[in-house]
Amino acid sequence: MLAKEVTTIATRRKAISKIEVKQSLQSLSTRTKTISNFKQAYVEFLKNCRIKGLSPHTITFYDKELLQTMRSLAEIEAPINDIRKINTTHIEKFIEHQQSLGRAINTINTRLRAGLTFFAFCLRKKYVSKNPYEGIQQLKKRHEVGATFNKRQLVFLFLLELNF
């Protein structure tokens, strides 16, 4: 009889531990999915950057650019309270908004790179099901050709060269 009670207790302990493990795994998976706010995900992203050992300058870069991105997304009325609803259309509106504010192409591209990395993190953590920056290309910077010389200026340059 005693042996039967011991095996029952042992199997109960295993059953309890399996149940506890399942519950703790479920609570972990639900905990990661509960973050849906841009600000909460942003805080988690910066924490992850520190844990990974990124340089303070890189963390400051992400901090500054993501705050500006969040503000701009709020200005265009993108759903920053539920980042799962942010899509490619919102990012395109974000780019147009930045251009309308007269932001330099380099500034916009910098914010696009930061946003792409941030949403890649959100995708890995399952905060979002799709990265809204996917398919968004950086803006091309047009290089202007400087003014050319007219005939009179060229003649003057050649004459200067002959005199030396």
Tab-separated table of C-alpha atoms in Angstrom:
chain	number	residue	atom	x	y	z
A	1	MET	CA	0.000	0.000	0.000
A	2	LEU	CA	2.814	2.397	0.876
A	3	ALA	CA	4.500	1.827	-2.491
A	4	LYS	CA	1.246	2.648	-4.273
A	5	GLU	CA	0.914	5.943	-2.327
A	6	VAL	CA	4.515	6.890	-3.140
A	7	THR	CA	3.995	6.322	-6.880
A	8	THR	CA	0.721	8.281	-6.733
A	9	ILE	CA	2.471	11.183	-5.009
A	10	ALA	CA	5.368	10.991	-7.465
A	11	THR	CA	3.051	11.020	-10.463
A	12	ARG	CA	1.070	13.874	-8.918
A	13	ARG	CA	4.266	15.866	-8.502
A	14	LYS	CA	5.171	15.247	-12.115
A	15	ALA	CA	1.668	16.158	-13.186
A	16	ILE	CA	1.738	19.293	-11.070
A	17	SER	CA	5.138	20.286	-12.348
A	18	LYS	CA	4.009	19.741	-15.957
A	19	ILE	CA	0.927	21.856	-15.316
A	20	GLU	CA	3.009	24.555	-13.637
A	21	VAL	CA	5.449	24.552	-16.541
A	22	LYS	CA	2.617	24.869	-19.060
A	23	GLN	CA	1.056	27.719	-17.071
A	24	SER	CA	4.318	29.591	-16.759
A	25	LEU	CA	4.993	29.168	-20.487
A	26	GLN	CA	1.511	30.415	-21.285
A	27	SER	CA	1.962	33.410	-19.011
A	28	LEU	CA	5.278	34.181	-20.720
A	29	SER	CA	3.741	34.005	-24.174
A	30	THR	CA	0.795	36.174	-23.157
A	31	ARG	CA	3.129	38.636	-21.461
A	32	THR	CA	5.080	39.209	-24.670
A	33	LYS	CA	1.918	39.709	-26.689
A	34	THR	CA	0.368	42.206	-24.273
A	35	ILE	CA	2.704	44.966	-25.405
A	36	SER	CA	0.824	46.784	-28.111
A	37	ASN	CA	1.591	50.408	-27.306
A	38	PHE	CA	4.405	52.098	-29.269
A	39	LYS	CA	5.851	53.619	-26.099
A	40	GLN	CA	5.954	50.279	-24.241
A	41	ALA	CA	7.579	48.513	-27.178
A	42	TYR	CA	10.050	51.402	-27.512
A	43	VAL	CA	11.054	51.038	-23.839
A	44	GLU	CA	11.513	47.271	-24.295
A	45	PHE	CA	13.554	47.879	-27.448
A	46	LEU	CA	15.943	50.252	-25.662
A	47	LYS	CA	16.255	47.789	-22.780
A	48	ASN	CA	17.124	45.063	-25.283
A	49	CYS	CA	19.740	47.333	-26.886
A	50	ARG	CA	21.398	47.850	-23.485
A	51	ILE	CA	21.316	44.097	-22.757
A	52	LYS	CA	22.908	43.364	-26.140
A	53	GLY	CA	25.707	45.758	-25.235
A	54	LEU	CA	25.179	48.345	-27.950
A	55	SER	CA	27.208	51.517	-27.541
A	56	PRO	CA	25.664	54.446	-25.645
A	57	HIS	CA	25.790	56.477	-28.868
A	58	THR	CA	23.762	53.848	-30.727
A	59	ILE	CA	21.197	53.707	-27.927
A	60	THR	CA	20.978	57.511	-27.916
A	61	PHE	CA	20.504	57.424	-31.690
A	62	TYR	CA	17.590	54.972	-31.413
A	63	ASP	CA	16.125	56.907	-28.488
A	64	LYS	CA	16.146	60.225	-30.362
A	65	GLU	CA	14.968	58.913	-33.731
A	66	LEU	CA	12.207	56.685	-32.368
A	67	LEU	CA	10.827	59.500	-30.208
A	68	GLN	CA	10.668	61.740	-33.277
A	69	THR	CA	9.074	58.925	-35.268
A	70	MET	CA	6.484	58.360	-32.541
A	71	ARG	CA	5.644	62.083	-32.458
A	72	SER	CA	5.291	62.236	-36.230
A	73	LEU	CA	3.138	59.118	-36.324
A	74	ALA	CA	0.909	60.716	-33.686
A	75	GLU	CA	0.680	63.889	-35.803
A	76	ILE	CA	-0.559	61.938	-38.812
A	77	GLU	CA	-2.958	60.078	-36.521
A	78	ALA	CA	-1.394	56.650	-36.914
A	79	PRO	CA	-2.560	54.152	-34.265
A	80	ILE	CA	0.446	54.390	-31.900
A	81	ASN	CA	-1.689	53.029	-29.056
A	82	ASP	CA	-1.870	49.741	-30.958
A	83	ILE	CA	1.249	49.176	-33.039
A	84	ARG	CA	-0.286	46.043	-34.525
A	85	LYS	CA	-2.484	48.342	-36.609
A	86	ILE	CA	0.397	50.381	-38.058
A	87	ASN	CA	0.854	49.445	-41.704
A	88	THR	CA	2.862	50.466	-44.754
A	89	THR	CA	0.355	53.184	-45.637
A	90	HIS	CA	1.052	54.895	-42.319
A	91	ILE	CA	4.792	54.787	-43.010
A	92	GLU	CA	4.260	56.319	-46.463
A	93	LYS	CA	2.172	59.100	-44.845
A	94	PHE	CA	4.981	59.514	-42.310
A	95	ILE	CA	7.467	60.066	-45.155
A	96	GLU	CA	5.168	62.577	-46.854
A	97	HIS	CA	4.668	64.384	-43.546
A	98	GLN	CA	8.434	64.598	-42.997
A	99	GLN	CA	8.878	65.971	-46.517
A	100	SER	CA	6.135	68.558	-45.963
A	101	LEU	CA	7.990	69.725	-42.849
A	102	GLY	CA	11.070	70.278	-45.015
A	103	ARG	CA	13.161	67.536	-43.416
A	104	ALA	CA	16.359	66.655	-45.243
A	105	ILE	CA	16.494	63.382	-47.128
A	106	ASN	CA	19.262	62.147	-44.821
A	107	THR	CA	17.076	62.862	-41.775
A	108	ILE	CA	14.127	60.978	-43.226
A	109	ASN	CA	16.335	58.039	-44.211
A	110	THR	CA	17.840	57.956	-40.726
A	111	ARG	CA	14.371	57.733	-39.192
A	112	LEU	CA	13.405	55.027	-41.664
A	113	ARG	CA	16.449	52.944	-40.688
A	114	ALA	CA	15.678	53.330	-36.981
A	115	GLY	CA	12.017	52.435	-37.538
A	116	LEU	CA	12.918	49.388	-39.617
A	117	THR	CA	15.187	48.075	-36.854
A	118	PHE	CA	12.607	48.835	-34.164
A	119	PHE	CA	9.799	47.017	-35.973
A	120	ALA	CA	12.100	44.084	-36.768
A	121	PHE	CA	12.560	43.793	-32.980
A	122	CYS	CA	8.776	44.028	-32.495
A	123	LEU	CA	8.299	41.276	-35.070
A	124	ARG	CA	10.826	39.007	-33.311
A	125	LYS	CA	9.057	39.608	-29.991
A	126	LYS	CA	5.688	39.005	-31.679
A	127	TYR	CA	4.364	42.459	-30.776
A	128	VAL	CA	3.383	42.787	-34.439
A	129	SER	CA	2.607	40.223	-37.095
A	130	LYS	CA	4.235	42.135	-39.981
A	131	ASN	CA	6.909	44.794	-40.234
A	132	PRO	CA	5.224	47.895	-41.751
A	133	TYR	CA	8.608	49.127	-43.011
A	134	GLU	CA	8.988	46.068	-45.227
A	135	GLY	CA	9.033	47.180	-48.832
A	136	ILE	CA	9.682	50.829	-47.945
A	137	GLN	CA	12.830	52.033	-49.671
A	138	GLN	CA	15.011	54.861	-48.555
A	139	LEU	CA	14.719	58.128	-50.418
A	140	LYS	CA	17.208	58.834	-53.163
A	141	LYS	CA	19.349	61.881	-52.749
A	142	ARG	CA	19.691	63.842	-55.942
A	143	HIS	CA	23.187	65.161	-56.544
A	144	GLU	CA	23.275	68.528	-58.224
A	145	VAL	CA	25.895	69.222	-60.807
A	146	GLY	CA	27.748	72.427	-60.113
A	147	ALA	CA	27.630	75.341	-62.461
A	148	THR	CA	29.770	75.016	-65.560
A	149	PHE	CA	32.123	77.652	-66.908
A	150	ASN	CA	31.073	79.827	-69.826
A	151	LYS	CA	33.438	80.517	-72.783
A	152	ARG	CA	34.752	83.778	-71.394
A	153	GLN	CA	35.621	82.177	-68.026
A	154	LEU	CA	37.381	79.271	-69.772
A	155	VAL	CA	39.467	81.644	-71.899
A	156	PHE	CA	40.414	83.554	-68.762
A	157	LEU	CA	41.489	80.322	-67.000
A	158	PHE	CA	43.576	79.233	-69.993
A	159	LEU	CA	45.249	82.647	-70.178
A	160	LEU	CA	46.044	82.469	-66.471
A	161	GLU	CA	47.620	79.059	-66.979
A	162	LEU	CA	49.759	80.316	-69.865
A	163	ASN	CA	51.060	83.225	-67.820
A	164	PHE	CA	52.385	80.947	-65.056
